[in-house]
Coordinates of C-alpha atoms in Angstrom, one line a residue:
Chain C
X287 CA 0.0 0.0 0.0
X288 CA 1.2 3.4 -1.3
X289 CA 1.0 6.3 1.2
X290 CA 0.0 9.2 -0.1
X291 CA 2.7 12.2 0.6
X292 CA 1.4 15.8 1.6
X293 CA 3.3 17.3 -1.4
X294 CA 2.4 17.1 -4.8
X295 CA 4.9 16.0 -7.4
X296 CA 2.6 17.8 -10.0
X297 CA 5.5 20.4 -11.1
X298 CA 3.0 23.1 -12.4
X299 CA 1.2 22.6 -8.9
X300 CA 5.0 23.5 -7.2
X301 CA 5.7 26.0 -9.2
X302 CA 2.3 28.0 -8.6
X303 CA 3.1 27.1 -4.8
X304 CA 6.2 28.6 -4.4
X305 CA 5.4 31.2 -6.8
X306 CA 2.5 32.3 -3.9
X307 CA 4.9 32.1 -1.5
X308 CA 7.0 34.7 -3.3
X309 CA 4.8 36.5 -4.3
X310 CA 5.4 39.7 -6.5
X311 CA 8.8 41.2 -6.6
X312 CA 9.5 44.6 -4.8
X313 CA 9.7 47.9 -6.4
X314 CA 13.2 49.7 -7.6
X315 CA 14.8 51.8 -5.6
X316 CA 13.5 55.3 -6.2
X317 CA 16.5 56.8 -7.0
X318 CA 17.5 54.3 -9.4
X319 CA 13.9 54.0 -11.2
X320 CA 14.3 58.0 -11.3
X321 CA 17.8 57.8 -12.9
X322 CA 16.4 55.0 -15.5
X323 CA 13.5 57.9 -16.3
X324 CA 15.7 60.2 -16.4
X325 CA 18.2 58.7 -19.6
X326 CA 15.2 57.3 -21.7
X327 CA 14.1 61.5 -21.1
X328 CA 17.7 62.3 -22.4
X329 CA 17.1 59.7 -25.3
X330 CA 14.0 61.6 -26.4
X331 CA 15.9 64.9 -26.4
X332 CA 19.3 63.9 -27.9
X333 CA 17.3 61.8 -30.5
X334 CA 13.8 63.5 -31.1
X335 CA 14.8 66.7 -29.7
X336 CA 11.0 66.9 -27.8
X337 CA 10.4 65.0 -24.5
X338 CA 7.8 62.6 -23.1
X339 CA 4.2 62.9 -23.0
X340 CA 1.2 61.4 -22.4
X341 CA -2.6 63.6 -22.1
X342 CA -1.3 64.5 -25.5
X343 CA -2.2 61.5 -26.9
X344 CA -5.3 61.3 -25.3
X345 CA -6.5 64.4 -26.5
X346 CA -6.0 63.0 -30.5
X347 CA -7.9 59.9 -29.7
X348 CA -10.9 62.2 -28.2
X349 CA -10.5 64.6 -31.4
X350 CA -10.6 61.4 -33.7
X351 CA -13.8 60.3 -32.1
X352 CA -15.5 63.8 -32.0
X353 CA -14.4 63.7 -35.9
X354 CA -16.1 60.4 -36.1
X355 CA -19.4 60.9 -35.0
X356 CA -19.9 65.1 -35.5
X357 CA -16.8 66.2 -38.6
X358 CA -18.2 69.5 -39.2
X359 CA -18.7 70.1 -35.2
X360 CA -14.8 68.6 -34.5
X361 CA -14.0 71.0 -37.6
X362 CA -15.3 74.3 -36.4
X363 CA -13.7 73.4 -32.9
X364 CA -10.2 75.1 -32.5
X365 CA -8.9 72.7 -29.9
X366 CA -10.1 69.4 -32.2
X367 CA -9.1 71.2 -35.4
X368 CA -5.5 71.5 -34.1
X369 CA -5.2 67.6 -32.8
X370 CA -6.8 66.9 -36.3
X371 CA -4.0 68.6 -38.5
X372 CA -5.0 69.2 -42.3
X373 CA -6.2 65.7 -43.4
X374 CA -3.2 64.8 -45.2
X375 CA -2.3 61.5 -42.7
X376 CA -4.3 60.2 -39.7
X377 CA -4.2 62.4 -36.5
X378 CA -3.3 58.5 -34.8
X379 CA -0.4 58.6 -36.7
X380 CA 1.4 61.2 -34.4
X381 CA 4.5 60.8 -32.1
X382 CA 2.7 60.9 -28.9
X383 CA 0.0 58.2 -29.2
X384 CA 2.8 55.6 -31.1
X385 CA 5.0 57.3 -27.0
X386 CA 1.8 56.1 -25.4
X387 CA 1.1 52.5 -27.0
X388 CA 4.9 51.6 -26.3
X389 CA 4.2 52.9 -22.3
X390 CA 1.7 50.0 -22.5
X391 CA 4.1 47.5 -23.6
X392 CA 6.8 48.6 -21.4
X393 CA 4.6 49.0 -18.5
X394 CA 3.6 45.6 -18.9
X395 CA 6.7 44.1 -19.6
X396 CA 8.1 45.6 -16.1
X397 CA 4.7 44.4 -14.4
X398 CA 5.3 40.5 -16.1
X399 CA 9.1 40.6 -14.8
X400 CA 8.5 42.2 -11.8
X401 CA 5.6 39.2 -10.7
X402 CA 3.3 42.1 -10.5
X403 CA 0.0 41.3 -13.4
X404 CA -3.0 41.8 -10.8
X405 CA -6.5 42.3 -11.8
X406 CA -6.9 44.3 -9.4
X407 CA -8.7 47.5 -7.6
X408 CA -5.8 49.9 -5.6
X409 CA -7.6 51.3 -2.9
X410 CA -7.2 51.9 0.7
X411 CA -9.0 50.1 3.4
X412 CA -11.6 52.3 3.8
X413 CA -13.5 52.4 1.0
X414 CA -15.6 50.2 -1.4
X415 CA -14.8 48.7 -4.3
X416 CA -17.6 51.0 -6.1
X417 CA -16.6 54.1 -4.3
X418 CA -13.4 53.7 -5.4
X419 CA -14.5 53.5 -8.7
X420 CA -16.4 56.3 -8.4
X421 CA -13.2 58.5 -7.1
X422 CA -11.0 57.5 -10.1
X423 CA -13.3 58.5 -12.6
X424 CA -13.6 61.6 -10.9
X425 CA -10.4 62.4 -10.5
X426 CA -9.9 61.3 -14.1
X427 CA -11.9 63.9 -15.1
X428 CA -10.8 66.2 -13.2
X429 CA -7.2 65.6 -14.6
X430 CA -8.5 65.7 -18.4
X431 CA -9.3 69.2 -17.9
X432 CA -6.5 70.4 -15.9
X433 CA -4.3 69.0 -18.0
X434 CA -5.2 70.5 -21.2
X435 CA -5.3 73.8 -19.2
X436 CA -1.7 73.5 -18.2
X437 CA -0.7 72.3 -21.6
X438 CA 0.5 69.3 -20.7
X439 CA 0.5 66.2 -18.0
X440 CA 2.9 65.5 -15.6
X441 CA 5.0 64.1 -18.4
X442 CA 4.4 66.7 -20.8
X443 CA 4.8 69.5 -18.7
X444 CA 7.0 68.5 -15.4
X445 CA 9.4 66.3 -16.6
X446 CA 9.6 67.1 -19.8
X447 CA 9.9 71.0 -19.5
X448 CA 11.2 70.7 -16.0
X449 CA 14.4 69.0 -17.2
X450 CA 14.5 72.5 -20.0
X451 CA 14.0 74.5 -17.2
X452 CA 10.8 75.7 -18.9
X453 CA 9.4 78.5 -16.4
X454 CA 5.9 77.8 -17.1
X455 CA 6.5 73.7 -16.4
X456 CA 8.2 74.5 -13.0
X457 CA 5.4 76.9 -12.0
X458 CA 3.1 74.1 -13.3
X459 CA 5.0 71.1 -11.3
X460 CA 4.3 73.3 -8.2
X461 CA 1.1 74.1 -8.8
X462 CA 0.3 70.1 -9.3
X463 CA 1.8 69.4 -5.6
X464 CA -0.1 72.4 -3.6
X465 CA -3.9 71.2 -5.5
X466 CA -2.7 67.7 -4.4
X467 CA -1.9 68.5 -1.1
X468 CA -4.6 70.9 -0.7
X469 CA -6.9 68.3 -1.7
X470 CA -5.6 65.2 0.3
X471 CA -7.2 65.9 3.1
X472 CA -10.7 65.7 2.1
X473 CA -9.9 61.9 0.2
X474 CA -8.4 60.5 2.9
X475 CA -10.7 57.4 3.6
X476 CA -9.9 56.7 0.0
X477 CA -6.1 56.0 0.3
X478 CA -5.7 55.4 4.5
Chain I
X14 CA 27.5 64.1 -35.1
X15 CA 25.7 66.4 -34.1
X16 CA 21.8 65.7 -32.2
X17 CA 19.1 66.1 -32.3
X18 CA 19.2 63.1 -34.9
X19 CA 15.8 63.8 -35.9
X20 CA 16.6 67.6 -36.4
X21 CA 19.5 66.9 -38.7
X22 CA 17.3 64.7 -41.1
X23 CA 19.6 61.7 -39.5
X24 CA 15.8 59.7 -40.8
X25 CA 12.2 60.6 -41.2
X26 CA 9.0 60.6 -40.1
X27 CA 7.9 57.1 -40.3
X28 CA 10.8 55.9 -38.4
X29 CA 10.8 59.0 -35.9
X30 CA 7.4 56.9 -34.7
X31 CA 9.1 53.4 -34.6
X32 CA 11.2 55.5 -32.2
X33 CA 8.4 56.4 -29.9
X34 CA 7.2 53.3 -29.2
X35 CA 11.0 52.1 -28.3
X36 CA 11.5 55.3 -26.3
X37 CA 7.6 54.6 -24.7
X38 CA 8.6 51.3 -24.0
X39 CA 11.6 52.3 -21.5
X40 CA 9.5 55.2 -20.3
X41 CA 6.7 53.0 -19.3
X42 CA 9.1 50.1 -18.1
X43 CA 10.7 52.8 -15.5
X44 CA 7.5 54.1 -14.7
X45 CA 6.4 50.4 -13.7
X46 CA 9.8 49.7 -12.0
X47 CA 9.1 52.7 -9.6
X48 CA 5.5 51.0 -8.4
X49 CA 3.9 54.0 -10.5
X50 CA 1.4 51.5 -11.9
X51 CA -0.2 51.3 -8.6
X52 CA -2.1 54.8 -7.3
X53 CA -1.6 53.5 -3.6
X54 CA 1.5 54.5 -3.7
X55 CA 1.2 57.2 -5.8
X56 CA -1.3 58.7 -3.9
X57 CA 0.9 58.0 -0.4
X58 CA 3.0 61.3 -1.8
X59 CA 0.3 63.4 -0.6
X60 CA 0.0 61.8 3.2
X61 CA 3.9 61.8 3.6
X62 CA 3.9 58.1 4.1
X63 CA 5.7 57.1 0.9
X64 CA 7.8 60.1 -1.3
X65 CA 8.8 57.6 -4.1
X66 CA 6.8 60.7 -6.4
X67 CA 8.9 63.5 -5.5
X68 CA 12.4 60.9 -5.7
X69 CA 11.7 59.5 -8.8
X70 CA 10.4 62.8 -10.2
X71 CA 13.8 64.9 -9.7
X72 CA 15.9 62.0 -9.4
X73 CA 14.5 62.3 -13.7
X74 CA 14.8 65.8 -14.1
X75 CA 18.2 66.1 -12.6
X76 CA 19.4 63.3 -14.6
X77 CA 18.2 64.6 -17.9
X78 CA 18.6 68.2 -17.2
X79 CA 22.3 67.5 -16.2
X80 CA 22.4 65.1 -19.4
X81 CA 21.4 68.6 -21.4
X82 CA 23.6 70.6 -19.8
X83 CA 26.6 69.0 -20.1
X84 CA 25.9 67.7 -24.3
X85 CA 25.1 71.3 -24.7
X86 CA 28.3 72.7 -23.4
X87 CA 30.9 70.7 -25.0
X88 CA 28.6 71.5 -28.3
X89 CA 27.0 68.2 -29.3
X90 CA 23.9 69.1 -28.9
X91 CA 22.2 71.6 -30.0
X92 CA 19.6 73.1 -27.7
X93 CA 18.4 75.7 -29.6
X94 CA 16.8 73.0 -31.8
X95 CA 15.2 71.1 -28.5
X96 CA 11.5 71.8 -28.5
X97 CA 10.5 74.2 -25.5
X98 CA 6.6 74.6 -24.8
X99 CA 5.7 78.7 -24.5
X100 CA 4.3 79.2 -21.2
X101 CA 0.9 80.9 -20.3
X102 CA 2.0 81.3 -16.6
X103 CA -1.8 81.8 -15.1
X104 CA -4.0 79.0 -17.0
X105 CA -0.6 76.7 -16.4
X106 CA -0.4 77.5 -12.5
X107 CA -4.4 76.9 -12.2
X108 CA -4.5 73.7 -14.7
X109 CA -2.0 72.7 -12.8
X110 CA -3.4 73.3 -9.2
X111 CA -6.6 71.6 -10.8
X112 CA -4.4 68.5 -12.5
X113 CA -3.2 67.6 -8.5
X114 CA -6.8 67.6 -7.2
X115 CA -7.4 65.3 -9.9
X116 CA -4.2 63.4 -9.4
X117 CA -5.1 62.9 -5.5
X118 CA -8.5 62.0 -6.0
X119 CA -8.1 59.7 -8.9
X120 CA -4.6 58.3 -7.9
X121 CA -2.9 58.9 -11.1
X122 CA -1.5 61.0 -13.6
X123 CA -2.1 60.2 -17.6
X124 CA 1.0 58.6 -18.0
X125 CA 1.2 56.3 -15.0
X126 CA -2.7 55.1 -15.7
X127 CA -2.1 53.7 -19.1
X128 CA 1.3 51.7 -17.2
X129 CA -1.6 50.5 -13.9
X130 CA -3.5 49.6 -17.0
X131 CA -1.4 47.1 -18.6
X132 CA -1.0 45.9 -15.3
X133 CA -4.3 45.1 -14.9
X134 CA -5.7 48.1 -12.3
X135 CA -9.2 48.3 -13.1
X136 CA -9.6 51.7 -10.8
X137 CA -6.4 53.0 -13.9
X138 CA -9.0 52.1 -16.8
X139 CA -11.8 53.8 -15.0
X140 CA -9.5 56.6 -14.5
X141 CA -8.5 56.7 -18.2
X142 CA -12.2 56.4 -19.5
X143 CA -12.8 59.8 -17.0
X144 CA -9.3 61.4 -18.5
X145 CA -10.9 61.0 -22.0
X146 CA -14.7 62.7 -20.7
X147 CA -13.0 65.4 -19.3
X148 CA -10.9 66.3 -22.7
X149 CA -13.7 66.0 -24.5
X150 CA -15.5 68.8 -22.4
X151 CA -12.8 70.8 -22.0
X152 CA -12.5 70.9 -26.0
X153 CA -16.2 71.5 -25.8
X154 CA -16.1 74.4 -23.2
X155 CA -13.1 75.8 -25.5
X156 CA -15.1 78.8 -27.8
X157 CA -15.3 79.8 -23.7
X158 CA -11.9 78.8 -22.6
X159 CA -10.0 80.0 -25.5
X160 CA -9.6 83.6 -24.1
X161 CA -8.3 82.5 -20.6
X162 CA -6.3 79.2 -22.3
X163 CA -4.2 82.3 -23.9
X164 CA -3.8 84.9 -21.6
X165 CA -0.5 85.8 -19.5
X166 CA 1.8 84.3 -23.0
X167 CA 5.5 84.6 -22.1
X168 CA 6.4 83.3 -25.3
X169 CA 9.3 80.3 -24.5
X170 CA 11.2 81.4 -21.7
X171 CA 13.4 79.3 -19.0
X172 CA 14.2 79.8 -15.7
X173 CA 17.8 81.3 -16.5
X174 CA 16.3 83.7 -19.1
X175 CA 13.5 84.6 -16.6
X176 CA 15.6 85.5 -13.4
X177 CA 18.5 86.6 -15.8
X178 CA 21.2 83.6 -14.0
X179 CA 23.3 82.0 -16.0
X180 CA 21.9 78.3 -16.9
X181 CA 25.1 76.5 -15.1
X182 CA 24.1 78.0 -11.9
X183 CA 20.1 77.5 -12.2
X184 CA 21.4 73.6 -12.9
X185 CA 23.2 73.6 -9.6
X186 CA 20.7 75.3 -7.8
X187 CA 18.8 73.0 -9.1
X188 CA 20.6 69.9 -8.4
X189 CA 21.1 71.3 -4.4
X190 CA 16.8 72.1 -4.3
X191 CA 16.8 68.4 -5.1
X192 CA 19.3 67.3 -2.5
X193 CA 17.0 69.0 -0.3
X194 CA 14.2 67.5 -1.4
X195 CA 15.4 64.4 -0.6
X196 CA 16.6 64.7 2.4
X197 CA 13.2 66.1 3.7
X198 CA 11.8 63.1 2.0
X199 CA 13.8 60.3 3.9
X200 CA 13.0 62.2 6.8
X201 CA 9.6 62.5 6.6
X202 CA 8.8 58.9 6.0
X203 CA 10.8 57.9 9.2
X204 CA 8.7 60.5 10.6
X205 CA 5.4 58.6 9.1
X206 CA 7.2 55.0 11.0
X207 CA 8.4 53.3 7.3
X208 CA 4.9 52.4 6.2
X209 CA 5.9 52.7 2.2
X210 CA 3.9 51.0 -0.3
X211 CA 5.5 47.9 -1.8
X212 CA 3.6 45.8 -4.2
X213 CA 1.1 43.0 -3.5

């Protein structure tokens, strides 16, 4: 008579075990993460001669789709006209959004080394799933207009002109911190 | 050789966007590597109990400003061809002051969402979707906007130009504000008893 061991032999089984036990790797070191940032931002300068960006992007997919559904209304609208360019090529085909799609990859290529794939909500303890929800969408929003306000994202306009020494991205980079601060007060059952 | 490459013709336009998504790539595996595809701890910045924000963010800028600097000043690299935004000093300060309530309350910026995103953070696409509703009605609201989205233009101007300092010593004032920085953010999450977010 065979005894039956507590651990499996089942390889996949072991691996998905010790895999649990592990768990997801730990973050870079700030400073090191930073520096990384920092050279891929040098890259863009030395071989684009622009920076990094991201609401950019954003704001030709929103054109493209006001375009789709209303052309004469996305025409006669400065702000779209500008993200829609003359006709001659598609408004996707721009610098940014090709940026954006490789932050994807990259993002998820860090995430699938890193152990760290989650479907997942990040929330604090506090809050509910929904309200969450609610909260990012929100802020989202919020974001979409401030952003195109200021010009630019945090990419766009804080690293990007911070590292030109752009007066209008370091009075913007400031600006982000005090409305965040300001604000963190009165979402605190979101995060703590 | 002289950059930028793309200035000098060095190749066109359809392989200038092959480059972006290679350059996006490393921006968005950096961004990951810092835990910046989680708004936890992006949003700890703003309760002082994890500062990887302001770290990574100047621990960037120096790095590439110092990169700039320094391929400037031995000549091999032009930085007269290096795109500079114009600033609009009052719509930038109150965009911006509006961006952070939107940061804090949504737990990203743009950039860091679409990394949460290919991550799988559910909360980042719900974000997104919101990001893309409020550029639509800010492009909506713009025959309104337009006026104050213009006002205060300063044309392109830096901080050297603008406090008339010589850019070598704005990069070292620079460099020692960061220091600083830095310092007060080691300090402060000692202060907050080493509760930083790490992934799970």
């Amino acid at each position: 008579m065979t005894t039956e061991t507590e651990t499996t032999d089942d390889p996949v089984v072991e691996l998905a075990e010790s895999h649990s036990v592990i768990g997801p790797r730990p973050y870079w070191n700030p400073y090191l993460s930073g520096i990384g940032l920092g050279l891929v931002l040098l890259m863009a300068y030395v071989i684009m001669g622009r920076g990094l960006g991201a609401s950019g992007a954003f704001t030709s997919l929103v054109a493209v789709g006001v375009q789709s559904v209303a052309p004469e209304h996305a025409a006669k609208n400065e702000f779209f006209a500008e993200y829609l360019g003359d006709g001659r090529s598609s408004p996707l085909k721009d610098w940014l959004v090709f940026e954006v799609i490789g932050v994807f990859v990259g993002g998820f290529i860090s995430g699938a080394l890193g152990g760290r794939l989650k479907r997942t909500v990040e929330k604090g303890p506090r809050i509910s799933t929904r309200g969450r929800l609610v909260f990012a969408f929100l802020g989202g929003t919020i974001m979409g207009v401030g952003a195109k306000l200021a010009r630019g994202c945090t990419s766009g306009q804080a690293l990007t002109g911070g590292a030109v020494l752009n007066l209008g991205s370091w009075a913007f980079m400031f600006a982000v911190f005090a409305g965040a601060y300001a604000m963190a007060y009165f979402v605190r059952r979101q995060w703590t | 050789m002289s950059a930028p490459f793309f200035k000098f013709g060095l190749f066109g336009e359809n392989m200038s966007l092959v480059l972006a998504f290679v350059i996006g790539i490393g921006f968005g595996f950096f961004l990951e590597r810092a835990g910046f595809g989680n708004g936890r701890k992006l949003a700890a910045q703003f309760y002082f109990t994890d500062m990887a924000v302001v770290k990574v963010m100047f621990s960037a800028i120096v790095t590439a400003m110092i990169g700039l600097f320094y391929l400037g000043w031995i000549g091999w690299l032009d930085l007269s061809l290096v795109n500079m935004s114009a600033t609009f000093i009052v719509p930038q300060v109150i965009g911006g002051l509006i961006l952070g309530v939107g940061f804090v309350i949504g737990g990203y910026c743009p950039g860091t969402s679409v990394v949460a995103m290919s991550t799988g953070r559910i909360d980042a696409m719900v974000y997104l979707a919101g990001i893309l509703v409020g550029v639509f009605g800010f492009g909506e609201l713009f025959p309104i906007l337009g006026d104050f989205y213009r006002s205060t233009a300063l044309g392109q101007i830096t901080l050297p130009q603008f406090f008339d300092l010589p850019y070598g010593l704005i990069v070292f004032v620079v460099i020692l504000m960061a220091i600083g920085m830095f310092t007060a953010a080691e300090w402060g999450e000692k202060k907050a008893g080493g509760k930083r977010v790490e992934a799970k």
